[in-house]
Amino acid sequence: MLSAHGPASLIRTSRKSPSRIHPRVRAGQGICIGVLAALMALSPPRGVGAREYVQGMSSHYSHCPFLDGIYTSVMRRIFNPGLHKALLSEIEVMLTTSILPDVCQLVVEETLPSGMYVDTDELRDLAEAKGLRTFVPVPVDVEKPEFQADAFRMYVFRDLQIQENLRLTQVEVPVHLRYHTPRPPTPDEERRGLAPSAIVKLQNPRLFLSCRGDHLAQHCPDRTVTSYCDASGTSKCEYLHLPYKINVNAVEVSVPVGNEDHGSTVVGITTFIVSGGTIYLIIALLRAPEIKVKID
Amino acid sequence: MVWAAGRDWWWSRSLRCHLFLGALFRLLLIAYGHYQDQWGPAGVKFTDVDYRVYTDAARYLHHGQSPYKRHTYRYTPYLAGLLWPNVWLHPLWGKALFSLCDLAIALLIYACLQASQPAATRSHSSLPPPARLALSGSLLWLYNPFSMAISARGSCEAVVLLLILLTIYGFQARAYFCAGLVFGLSIHFKLYPIIYALIFYLSLSQRSRFWAKVCLLNGAQVRFTVATLVGLIGSTYVAYRLYGQPYLSEAWLYHLARKDIRHNFSPYFYMLYLTHDVDDAGLSLVTFLPQIVVLFVISVVMARPADLWFGLFALTAVFVAFNKVCTSQYFLWYMVLLPLVHHRLRFSLGQWLGMGALWGAAQGSWLLAAYYLEFDGTNTFQVLWLEGLAFFSANVGLLSKLIREYRTQYVVA
């Protein structure tokens, strides 16, 4: 089920090969690339060059004039070192020739890989504190390591803010990394004295748009998708699947893992120390009590 | 002079006065936690995440549904029942209840120590006056910042600790049937008190040989054993009848089969992580056997009524130190028993502080390595492993020091 919307549906491109960008995206491209470039210049994501990627388009879609008048760009960044991170997505919908009603909802569908999770209790706290509306359809086991966990989806519901011809929103979600399988260091890591690590790759999200008073899906039947109406997850609605440009192909973070080469040493020394502790305690318990003289 | 006046005031206050102060501190802490959760920075919660789980489970109960519909509710259904007022009375009810359990524990420590004094004073002439000793024991618990914080954050540890203290009090009062019922219930609540079963059973026999203690039953042993089984099986059966297989899966089987390889204080953590895919009986034996052997030796050596409390303390400390998973909350399991034996450990204030500093430093340096792994992304697995072994060694060293001191006989010249 997950693979149906996985990398196969993505078209990658870069600034150096504009001819590969889908023609529909060219409208308003100059302004938005400018915005994107300015944003990236202000805070370039770590390890990511100044590239753009087109997301959520596939050649089998028929022509949709309504989408020609909308240009969407996304800036993704991930903060904090360590196992607990904050994933920030800034989304900008620019209206060039199409018109959107004032009240629009954007659904961000994230597919979290098996190495990453969101804590649904934490999300509920954030819903109470900051009004962040999210829905995770499956129970999330926060204890499971990556090799026992499955990928799952998370839906974030955002109301778009109006700013002239732009519709904007930004969403910050706390994400956490799971324990990964230990492995021996690569020769390169060994040479550089680095401890082994694993890479967790978070694919870009799918964006769904719906607006009050306008059945957007009617405009582009080929790009109509069904997803959850709201954070309660009780009913489903029709949305328009938005293509967009983004600054990263995927968010990649590294997570430290145990060094498999240490296995036998760790087992040996741990067993030795624990056995020593066992014997030491047994001696303390079994040997004759000490007698001390106390002057009254 | 001010110090002396303060000290005199402290000791001259009655237990009731201290209970009032202890309750006040806990109430303030609960109020602070509520403030922090409501108006503090988002993402920094004072309340324990499990408290939300209990409350959600209580909400399911309130609507006539199974508490096990709440994902990660892995406790007895009676806990959700105890927290039912969280739904219809006030969400802080549970924290107040756990804090009340804390106060009841302090009261029981006082009662146990006071009742044990005539016998104790006969063998140790240098002991402080009975009332002061009982008071000092209960105050060690009452003003213990760990116990205050854990209950005020909404962790249910105090409930099971209260059941254990009630069992001990039942033993003291020679009400073995009642003690057994409560003991059975404590195992139902949280599996770990089962480690006390052997020492409780053996300490009820006056015989000296181990096999005689085990096989030649007396009335007290029969009453205690039957009551324990009734308490454990009865409470479990009722819960099973009410909630069926989900109860067994979540409250029992999950804990028995749980394999958490994330970093924790256990000396085995890194070893279990590196060998997570190795299904080797030898490895299971390595992690299981030392704990069982030491628990057994303590249960046999300390199986006398006079040594029961120290035996329980040592059993808990060993269980926690040798366990495959060990977190900060587990430390409370033996801290609650320390006040019952503190008067038998005649260390100077400097020695107590030194031992506390060693325990704290070993824990602190482990926490530092864990911080770097968790919040900085530095690969500190090896350091964490060594720190875990150091903390284990510190625990073993300190416990053996306490054992030696406990067993030392003082002759008054």
XYZ file of C-alpha atoms in Angstrom, chain B residues 22 63 83 99 119 121 129 147 195 201 208 223 255 257 278 281 292 296 300 304 348 368 389 397 401 410:
26
model
C 4.634 16.351 53.461
C -18.011 4.832 28.886
C -8.411 6.711 38.462
C 0.521 11.284 46.957
C 12.967 -6.255 70.312
C 16.442 -2.061 71.597
C 14.807 6.507 71.445
C 8.933 9.857 45.988
C 10.843 -11.884 44.186
C 7.609 -17.915 53.073
C 17.073 -23.659 60.839
C -2.202 -19.259 55.697
C 5.744 -7.745 30.302
C 7.964 -11.158 26.529
C 21.077 -13.968 18.357
C 20.215 -20.095 25.264
C 18.365 -15.647 40.248
C 18.029 -17.094 46.082
C 17.872 -18.139 52.254
C 14.613 -14.892 59.715
C 28.392 8.305 60.130
C 25.737 12.518 30.624
C 29.013 -1.436 34.118
C 29.946 -2.296 46.053
C 29.023 -2.481 52.211
C 28.658 -4.690 68.065
